[in-house]
Each structure stands twice: as C-alpha cells, then as structure tokens.
Coordinates of C-alpha atoms in Angstrom, one line a residue:
Chain T
M1 CA 100.6 136.3 142.6
T2 CA 101.6 136.8 146.9
D3 CA 99.8 138.3 149.4
N4 CA 101.1 141.3 148.7
A5 CA 100.6 141.9 145.3
P6 CA 98.4 145.8 144.8
T7 CA 95.8 144.8 142.6
A8 CA 93.8 147.5 142.7
P9 CA 96.9 149.9 143.2
N10 CA 94.9 153.2 142.1
V11 CA 92.1 152.6 144.8
S12 CA 91.9 153.7 148.4
I13 CA 89.6 153.9 151.5
A14 CA 88.7 156.2 154.2
L15 CA 86.5 155.9 157.3
L16 CA 85.8 159.5 158.5
H17 CA 84.5 160.1 162.1
Y18 CA 84.2 163.8 161.5
P19 CA 82.9 165.6 159.9
V20 CA 79.5 163.2 160.0
Y21 CA 75.7 163.7 161.6
D22 CA 74.5 162.1 164.9
K23 CA 70.7 160.8 165.1
N24 CA 69.6 164.5 165.3
H25 CA 71.3 166.0 162.4
Q26 CA 74.0 167.8 164.1
I27 CA 77.4 167.5 162.7
V28 CA 79.8 165.6 165.5
T29 CA 83.1 163.5 166.0
T30 CA 82.4 159.8 166.3
A31 CA 84.5 157.4 168.7
V32 CA 87.1 155.2 166.5
T33 CA 85.7 151.6 166.9
N34 CA 88.1 148.6 167.2
L35 CA 86.2 146.3 164.8
D36 CA 85.9 149.0 162.2
L37 CA 89.7 149.0 161.9
H38 CA 90.2 145.4 161.5
D39 CA 87.1 144.7 159.0
I40 CA 87.6 147.4 156.7
A41 CA 91.2 146.8 156.9
R42 CA 90.8 143.2 156.2
S43 CA 88.2 143.6 153.3
A44 CA 90.6 146.4 151.9
K45 CA 93.3 144.0 151.9
T46 CA 91.3 141.4 150.5
F47 CA 90.2 143.5 147.5
G48 CA 93.6 144.9 146.7
L49 CA 93.6 148.5 147.9
H50 CA 96.7 151.0 148.3
R51 CA 95.7 152.1 151.4
Y52 CA 92.8 152.7 154.6
Y53 CA 92.7 156.1 155.8
V54 CA 91.4 156.3 159.4
I55 CA 90.4 159.9 159.9
T56 CA 89.6 161.4 163.2
P57 CA 90.8 165.3 164.2
V58 CA 91.2 164.1 168.1
G59 CA 94.6 163.2 169.2
E60 CA 93.7 160.9 171.6
Q61 CA 91.6 158.7 169.1
R62 CA 94.4 158.7 167.0
T63 CA 96.6 157.5 169.6
L64 CA 94.4 155.0 170.5
A65 CA 94.1 153.8 166.6
E66 CA 97.8 153.7 166.1
R67 CA 98.3 151.3 169.4
I68 CA 95.9 148.9 167.9
R69 CA 98.0 149.1 164.7
A70 CA 101.2 148.7 166.8
H71 CA 100.0 145.9 168.5
W72 CA 99.4 144.0 165.1
L73 CA 102.3 145.2 163.4
E74 CA 105.1 145.1 165.9
G75 CA 103.4 143.5 169.1
W76 CA 102.7 140.1 170.3
G77 CA 99.6 140.4 167.6
A78 CA 102.2 140.4 164.6
S79 CA 103.7 136.7 165.4
Y80 CA 100.2 135.2 166.9
N81 CA 98.3 136.5 163.7
P82 CA 100.2 137.6 160.5
K83 CA 97.1 137.8 158.4
R84 CA 96.0 140.7 160.9
K85 CA 99.4 142.2 160.1
A86 CA 98.8 142.0 156.3
A87 CA 95.7 143.9 157.0
L88 CA 96.4 146.4 158.9
E89 CA 99.6 147.3 157.5
L90 CA 97.0 149.3 155.1
M91 CA 95.8 151.3 157.6
Q92 CA 96.9 154.6 158.2
V93 CA 95.7 157.3 160.9
V94 CA 95.3 161.2 159.6
D95 CA 93.9 163.8 161.3
S96 CA 91.4 165.0 158.6
L97 CA 90.7 164.2 155.0
D98 CA 92.5 167.0 153.6
T99 CA 95.5 165.5 154.9
A100 CA 94.8 162.0 153.2
L101 CA 94.1 163.8 149.8
A102 CA 97.6 165.6 150.4
E103 CA 99.2 162.5 151.0
L104 CA 97.7 160.7 147.8
E105 CA 98.5 163.6 145.6
K106 CA 102.3 163.2 146.8
Y107 CA 102.3 159.7 146.0
Y108 CA 100.5 159.5 142.7
G109 CA 101.4 163.2 141.7
K110 CA 97.9 164.1 141.0
R111 CA 94.7 164.8 143.2
A112 CA 92.4 161.7 143.8
K113 CA 88.9 161.7 143.0
I114 CA 86.4 161.3 145.7
V115 CA 84.0 158.7 145.4
I116 CA 81.0 158.7 148.3
T117 CA 78.3 156.3 148.9
G118 CA 75.3 157.6 150.1
A119 CA 72.2 155.4 151.1
A120 CA 69.9 157.8 149.5
G121 CA 71.3 158.2 146.2
R122 CA 71.9 161.5 144.4
Q123 CA 71.1 162.8 141.0
N124 CA 74.9 162.3 139.8
S125 CA 75.2 159.0 141.3
I126 CA 76.8 156.4 139.1
S127 CA 76.9 152.8 139.2
C128 CA 79.3 150.3 140.3
P129 CA 80.0 148.6 137.0
Q130 CA 80.7 152.7 135.5
L131 CA 83.0 153.3 138.7
T132 CA 84.9 149.9 138.0
E133 CA 85.4 150.8 134.5
L134 CA 86.9 154.3 135.5
F135 CA 89.3 152.2 137.5
R136 CA 90.6 151.0 134.8
D137 CA 92.8 154.4 134.4
V138 CA 95.2 153.6 136.7
D139 CA 96.8 157.0 135.9
Q140 CA 93.9 158.5 138.1
S141 CA 93.8 157.3 141.6
Y142 CA 90.5 157.3 143.7
L143 CA 89.5 157.6 147.3
L144 CA 86.4 155.8 148.5
L145 CA 84.6 157.9 151.5
F146 CA 82.8 155.9 154.4
G147 CA 80.6 157.8 157.3
T148 CA 80.7 156.9 160.7
G149 CA 77.2 157.9 163.0
W150 CA 74.2 158.9 160.8
G151 CA 76.2 159.7 157.7
L152 CA 78.7 162.0 155.7
T153 CA 77.8 165.5 155.9
E154 CA 76.6 167.9 153.1
E155 CA 79.9 169.7 153.4
V156 CA 81.7 166.4 152.5
F157 CA 79.0 165.3 149.7
N158 CA 79.9 168.6 148.0
R159 CA 83.6 167.9 147.4
A160 CA 82.8 164.3 145.8
D161 CA 83.3 163.9 142.2
Y162 CA 81.4 160.8 142.2
V163 CA 78.5 159.6 144.3
L164 CA 77.9 155.8 144.1
E165 CA 74.5 154.0 143.7
P166 CA 73.1 152.9 147.2
I167 CA 73.3 149.4 148.2
K168 CA 69.6 147.8 147.5
G169 CA 68.6 144.7 149.5
R170 CA 65.2 143.1 149.3
G171 CA 62.8 145.7 150.7
A172 CA 62.9 149.4 151.9
Y173 CA 65.2 148.6 155.1
N174 CA 68.7 150.0 154.3
H175 CA 70.5 150.2 157.4
L176 CA 73.7 148.3 157.0
S177 CA 76.6 149.0 159.4
V178 CA 79.5 150.6 157.7
R179 CA 81.4 147.7 157.9
S180 CA 78.8 145.7 156.0
A181 CA 78.5 148.4 153.8
A182 CA 82.2 148.8 152.9
A183 CA 82.6 144.9 152.3
I184 CA 79.8 144.8 150.0
I185 CA 80.7 148.4 148.1
L186 CA 84.2 146.8 147.4
D187 CA 83.0 143.4 146.4
R188 CA 81.1 144.8 144.3
L189 CA 83.4 147.3 142.3
L190 CA 86.8 144.6 142.8
G191 CA 85.3 141.4 143.3
E192 CA 86.1 138.3 141.0
R193 CA 83.1 136.5 140.1
Chain Z
M1 CA 56.8 147.6 150.2
T2 CA 57.1 148.1 153.7
D3 CA 59.9 147.5 156.3
N4 CA 59.0 144.6 157.2
A5 CA 58.0 143.0 154.2
P6 CA 59.7 139.2 153.9
T7 CA 61.3 139.0 150.7
A8 CA 63.2 136.2 150.8
P9 CA 60.7 134.1 153.0
N10 CA 62.7 130.8 152.9
V11 CA 66.1 131.9 153.5
S12 CA 67.8 132.3 156.8
I13 CA 71.4 132.4 158.1
A14 CA 72.8 131.1 161.4
L15 CA 76.0 132.3 163.1
L16 CA 77.6 129.2 164.8
H17 CA 79.9 129.6 167.8
Y18 CA 80.6 125.8 168.3
P19 CA 81.6 123.9 166.8
V20 CA 84.5 125.6 165.3
Y21 CA 88.0 125.3 165.1
D22 CA 90.7 127.8 166.8
K23 CA 93.6 129.1 165.3
N24 CA 95.6 125.4 166.1
H25 CA 92.6 123.2 164.7
Q26 CA 91.5 122.2 168.1
I27 CA 87.7 122.2 168.0
V28 CA 86.3 125.1 170.5
T29 CA 83.5 127.3 171.2
T30 CA 84.0 131.0 170.8
A31 CA 82.4 133.8 172.7
V32 CA 79.6 135.8 171.4
T33 CA 80.6 139.3 169.9
N34 CA 78.3 142.2 170.2
L35 CA 78.7 143.7 166.9
D36 CA 78.2 140.0 165.5
L37 CA 74.6 140.4 166.7
H38 CA 73.9 143.6 165.1
D39 CA 75.6 143.6 162.0
I40 CA 74.6 140.2 160.6
A41 CA 71.1 141.2 162.1
R42 CA 71.1 144.5 160.1
S43 CA 72.5 142.5 156.6
A44 CA 69.6 139.7 157.1
K45 CA 67.2 142.4 157.4
T46 CA 68.3 144.4 154.7
F47 CA 68.3 141.4 152.6
G48 CA 64.9 140.1 153.6
L49 CA 65.6 137.0 155.4
H50 CA 63.4 135.2 157.8
R51 CA 65.6 134.7 160.5
Y52 CA 68.9 135.1 162.0
Y53 CA 70.0 132.4 164.1
V54 CA 73.0 132.7 167.1
I55 CA 74.1 129.5 167.9
T56 CA 76.1 128.7 171.2
P57 CA 75.6 125.9 173.5
V58 CA 76.8 128.1 176.4
G59 CA 74.0 129.0 178.7
E60 CA 75.6 132.4 180.0
Q61 CA 76.2 133.5 176.2
R62 CA 72.9 133.1 175.4
T63 CA 71.6 134.9 178.2
L64 CA 74.3 138.0 177.3
A65 CA 72.7 137.7 173.4
E66 CA 69.2 137.6 174.8
R67 CA 69.9 140.6 177.0
I68 CA 71.5 142.7 174.0
R69 CA 68.1 142.0 171.9
A70 CA 66.1 143.0 174.5
H71 CA 67.5 146.2 175.2
W72 CA 66.7 146.9 171.5
L73 CA 63.4 145.4 171.4
E74 CA 62.1 146.2 174.4
G75 CA 64.4 148.7 176.5
W76 CA 65.6 152.2 175.9
G77 CA 67.2 151.1 172.4
A78 CA 63.7 150.5 171.3
S79 CA 62.7 154.0 171.0
Y80 CA 66.0 155.3 170.8
N81 CA 66.7 153.7 167.6
P82 CA 63.7 151.6 166.1
K83 CA 65.7 150.7 163.1
R84 CA 67.9 148.4 165.3
K85 CA 64.7 146.8 166.7
A86 CA 63.5 145.8 163.5
A87 CA 66.7 144.1 162.6
L88 CA 67.2 142.4 165.9
E89 CA 63.3 140.8 165.9
L90 CA 64.8 138.8 163.6
M91 CA 67.7 137.2 165.7
Q92 CA 67.0 134.2 168.0
V93 CA 69.2 132.7 170.2
V94 CA 69.6 129.0 170.2
D95 CA 72.1 126.1 172.1
S96 CA 72.4 123.9 168.4
L97 CA 72.3 123.9 165.0
D98 CA 69.8 120.9 165.5
T99 CA 67.6 123.3 167.6
A100 CA 67.7 126.0 164.8
L101 CA 66.8 122.9 162.4
A102 CA 64.0 122.0 163.8
E103 CA 62.2 124.8 164.7
L104 CA 62.8 125.7 160.6
E105 CA 61.3 122.3 159.9
K106 CA 58.3 123.1 162.4
Y107 CA 57.7 126.5 160.7
Y108 CA 58.4 125.2 157.0
G109 CA 56.9 121.7 157.4
K110 CA 59.7 120.4 155.6
R111 CA 63.4 120.4 156.5
A112 CA 65.9 123.2 155.7
K113 CA 68.5 122.5 153.3
I114 CA 72.1 123.6 154.9
V115 CA 74.2 125.9 152.8
I116 CA 77.8 126.7 153.9
T117 CA 80.5 129.0 152.5
G118 CA 84.2 128.2 152.7
A119 CA 87.1 130.0 152.3
A120 CA 88.6 127.2 150.7
G121 CA 86.2 125.9 148.4
R122 CA 85.0 122.5 147.8
Q123 CA 84.5 119.5 145.4
N124 CA 80.9 120.1 145.0
S125 CA 80.7 124.0 145.6
I126 CA 78.1 125.8 143.8
S127 CA 77.8 129.3 142.4
C128 CA 76.0 132.2 144.0
P129 CA 73.9 132.8 141.1
Q130 CA 72.7 128.9 141.3
L131 CA 72.1 129.0 144.8
T132 CA 69.8 132.4 143.9
E133 CA 68.2 130.5 141.6
L134 CA 67.3 127.8 143.9
F135 CA 65.5 129.8 146.5
R136 CA 63.0 130.9 144.0
D137 CA 61.6 127.2 145.0
V138 CA 59.7 128.8 148.1
D139 CA 58.3 125.5 148.9
Q140 CA 62.3 124.8 149.9
S141 CA 63.7 126.6 152.8
Y142 CA 67.3 127.1 153.2
L143 CA 69.8 128.0 156.5
L144 CA 73.2 129.9 155.7
L145 CA 76.0 128.8 158.1
F146 CA 78.6 131.1 158.8
G147 CA 81.5 129.9 161.5
T148 CA 82.7 132.1 164.1
G149 CA 87.0 131.4 165.2
W150 CA 88.9 129.7 162.3
G151 CA 85.9 128.4 160.6
L152 CA 83.2 125.6 160.3
T153 CA 84.6 121.8 161.6
E154 CA 84.6 119.4 159.2
E155 CA 81.8 117.9 161.1
V156 CA 79.2 120.8 160.2
F157 CA 80.8 120.7 156.5
N158 CA 79.4 116.5 156.4
R159 CA 76.3 117.8 156.8
A160 CA 75.8 120.7 154.2
D161 CA 73.5 120.1 151.1
Y162 CA 75.4 122.9 149.4
V163 CA 78.9 124.4 149.7
L164 CA 79.0 128.1 148.3
E165 CA 82.0 129.1 146.5
P166 CA 84.4 131.2 148.3
I167 CA 84.5 134.9 147.8
K168 CA 87.6 135.8 145.9
G169 CA 89.0 139.5 146.0
R170 CA 92.0 140.8 144.1
G171 CA 95.0 138.3 145.2
A172 CA 95.7 135.7 147.5
Y173 CA 94.5 137.4 151.0
N174 CA 91.2 136.1 152.2
H175 CA 90.7 136.8 155.5
L176 CA 87.3 138.7 155.6
S177 CA 85.5 139.1 158.9
V178 CA 82.5 136.6 159.3
R179 CA 80.3 139.8 159.2
S180 CA 82.1 141.0 156.0
A181 CA 81.8 137.6 154.2
A182 CA 77.6 137.3 155.1
A183 CA 77.1 140.7 154.1
I184 CA 79.1 140.0 150.8
I185 CA 77.4 136.7 150.7
L186 CA 74.0 138.4 150.9
D187 CA 74.4 141.2 148.5
R188 CA 75.6 138.2 145.8
L189 CA 72.5 136.1 146.4
L190 CA 69.7 138.6 147.2
G191 CA 71.3 142.3 146.2
E192 CA 69.5 144.1 144.0
R193 CA 71.8 145.5 140.9

C-alpha cells in the first residue's frame, strides 16, 4: 500500500466556519485557524479520506487558507516536510457547504450523504459501527461535517442524513476541541484495531 | 456524576518538550504551543485523567504556559469560559520528567509506571485493551508520555515500562499531530463505546 492509496474513497470531511453558533447562540462566521487546517488534514490523510473541505464564506479567509496550503504544497514547506504536503493536498477551500456538495456530486455522480456529529446526541443518532458498515457501500459517498465555534446551527442539523452518536469520555465533561473530536471520530469509524 | 468526578484517578498524561528529536534526529527542546495546552487539557478532562504535565526545562517557556493557565483559571477567561477553566486546572507545568514522576510518587506513595506511544511500535508493545485492563488496578498509577517535535528520544524510550502499539489508520501514512494522537489514544484507552 502506498502513501497515496485512497482507502476510504467514498468519505470526506468538512470544517464549517459558517453557519455556527457563538457562545451566546448567535449565528456567526468564525476565523480560520492554522492548526485546524494542519491537524484535520493530517487526520484525514491518516484515515484515508477522499477530501477535506474548509468552508468559509469570507473571501479573505479563503485566501489565507489557500496561502497556507500553497506554502506546504509548492513553497519552501513542500521540500521541508513532504508529509505535510501529502496531507494538505486533500484540503480544498470553498465558500459554502453547497459548493462542497456540488463538487462531490460532480465527482461521484450522486449526492453525498451528510453526517453530523453532535455533542448532545439526537433521536435519529446512529453509532460509529453502524456508519462504518454503511461506508462499505462505495457507490454512496459521505461528507462528515464538523463545526467551529459553539457548534453547527439547527439549519445545518436539519440537512443531515445521519447524526452520529456523541463521543463519551469518563464523566459529564464533554468539551473536546474540534481537532480532537475529528481525530477520535475518524479513528472510531476507520481506524484499524 | 459531577463535572469534577475523577474517573481515571490513577492515569496522568505528560507532554515533553525535551528531550525530543528534531527533523534531523538531533536532540532539541521545542517551544510550548498554546493549542497543545488547551487541546490536551480538554482531552485529559474529558477522559477523566488525574493530571496533565507540560514539561519543559526552559524557564521562560514555563512562565508562558503558567500565564496561559492563569488567564483561564483566574483571569478574564475563567468567567468567559468555565469549561476551559475545568480543563486547565488539570494542567501542571514542570521542568522535567523526573519532577513529574517525583510529584506522582509523593501523591500516590508509589512510583508511576511510564507508558510511551511510538509511531513505529516496539518489541515489547502492548495493546490498548491490555493497558486498559492494567488501569483497573488503581493501586498503581500510570503516566502516558507524548513527545513534541519528531518524537521522544531513545533515552526516554529506555525508561518506559510499557510501549503502546502505534495508531494505525488506513494506509502507510501515519503523521497525526500530537494533539490528535493523544485524543485518539485516550479514547481507545478510556472512551465509552
């Protein structure tokens, strides 16, 4: 198996900077964070995903994310750290969830199913093993959504085909960073044990 | 169960900034990174650990880490985001691995066992389920070590009581951030499924 073997070819991940809640339940656009790009790209590459979408409607923020990507793909970073290049190649910066979905539909010829992880859990939650089982049907693609700020809005939740059960630790505290949550979910869904 | 219930009371985690390798296999001290403090503290709190040690021999770096901690514990951050406070309370900044071990020995009355995760795997590797089983003996405490830079040195590996099997994704690529790796390992060891 080579470094570039796509081994979860029908699964992609997206990080939304809009629409998400802030601390006071207002709908806002959050800022792109450098380590969100790197950490989630590295996790996506490790677990063999098709693509990592970074979604923000703010043009300047997209330019910033593109510049970071270009640094590691073409700039000095590419020779300094080829492993980073391999990860950030998966990353694509787009203006909206609909753009990401349209691109996936064009690639696969079929609409991707939307999967959301909620810290709270929902009535129609499915478990990680159930979703892993669904992934076996490679004719269907999936897009896992993660929110920044204080989480994805109801509007986004209402578009989900599946809501994934929340990550449980060892107590009531449940405030992982989005980078940690994405890593754990990908490991639960696609990690080899 | 309250937010503060210690549910893995004999397990701690440490992030070493020295001694670690750089890209060229030289032994160096890396810089403290803000998000390493937050992300790993939040993961440690979520999985009910006893303590999170941030280890660096550089006094100025310890001062920086202490200032970040104080901001969220006592400063403006404490009221802005109490969840962050609850996580960073677990964090302690010390100058060396030996200081962390001495403190744990004082607290538990017995030396902690050192557990290391290696990306490469070792002859004496144990699996996550095996280590989870060992954790059940609460008379024995454990310290999980994570390295920054290009990983922990041989000297540190030689001190380990246990080397944990590496995280496998879906291919040859295996370059998770330390924040993601720590989150996944804690979930594998202590997460509820």
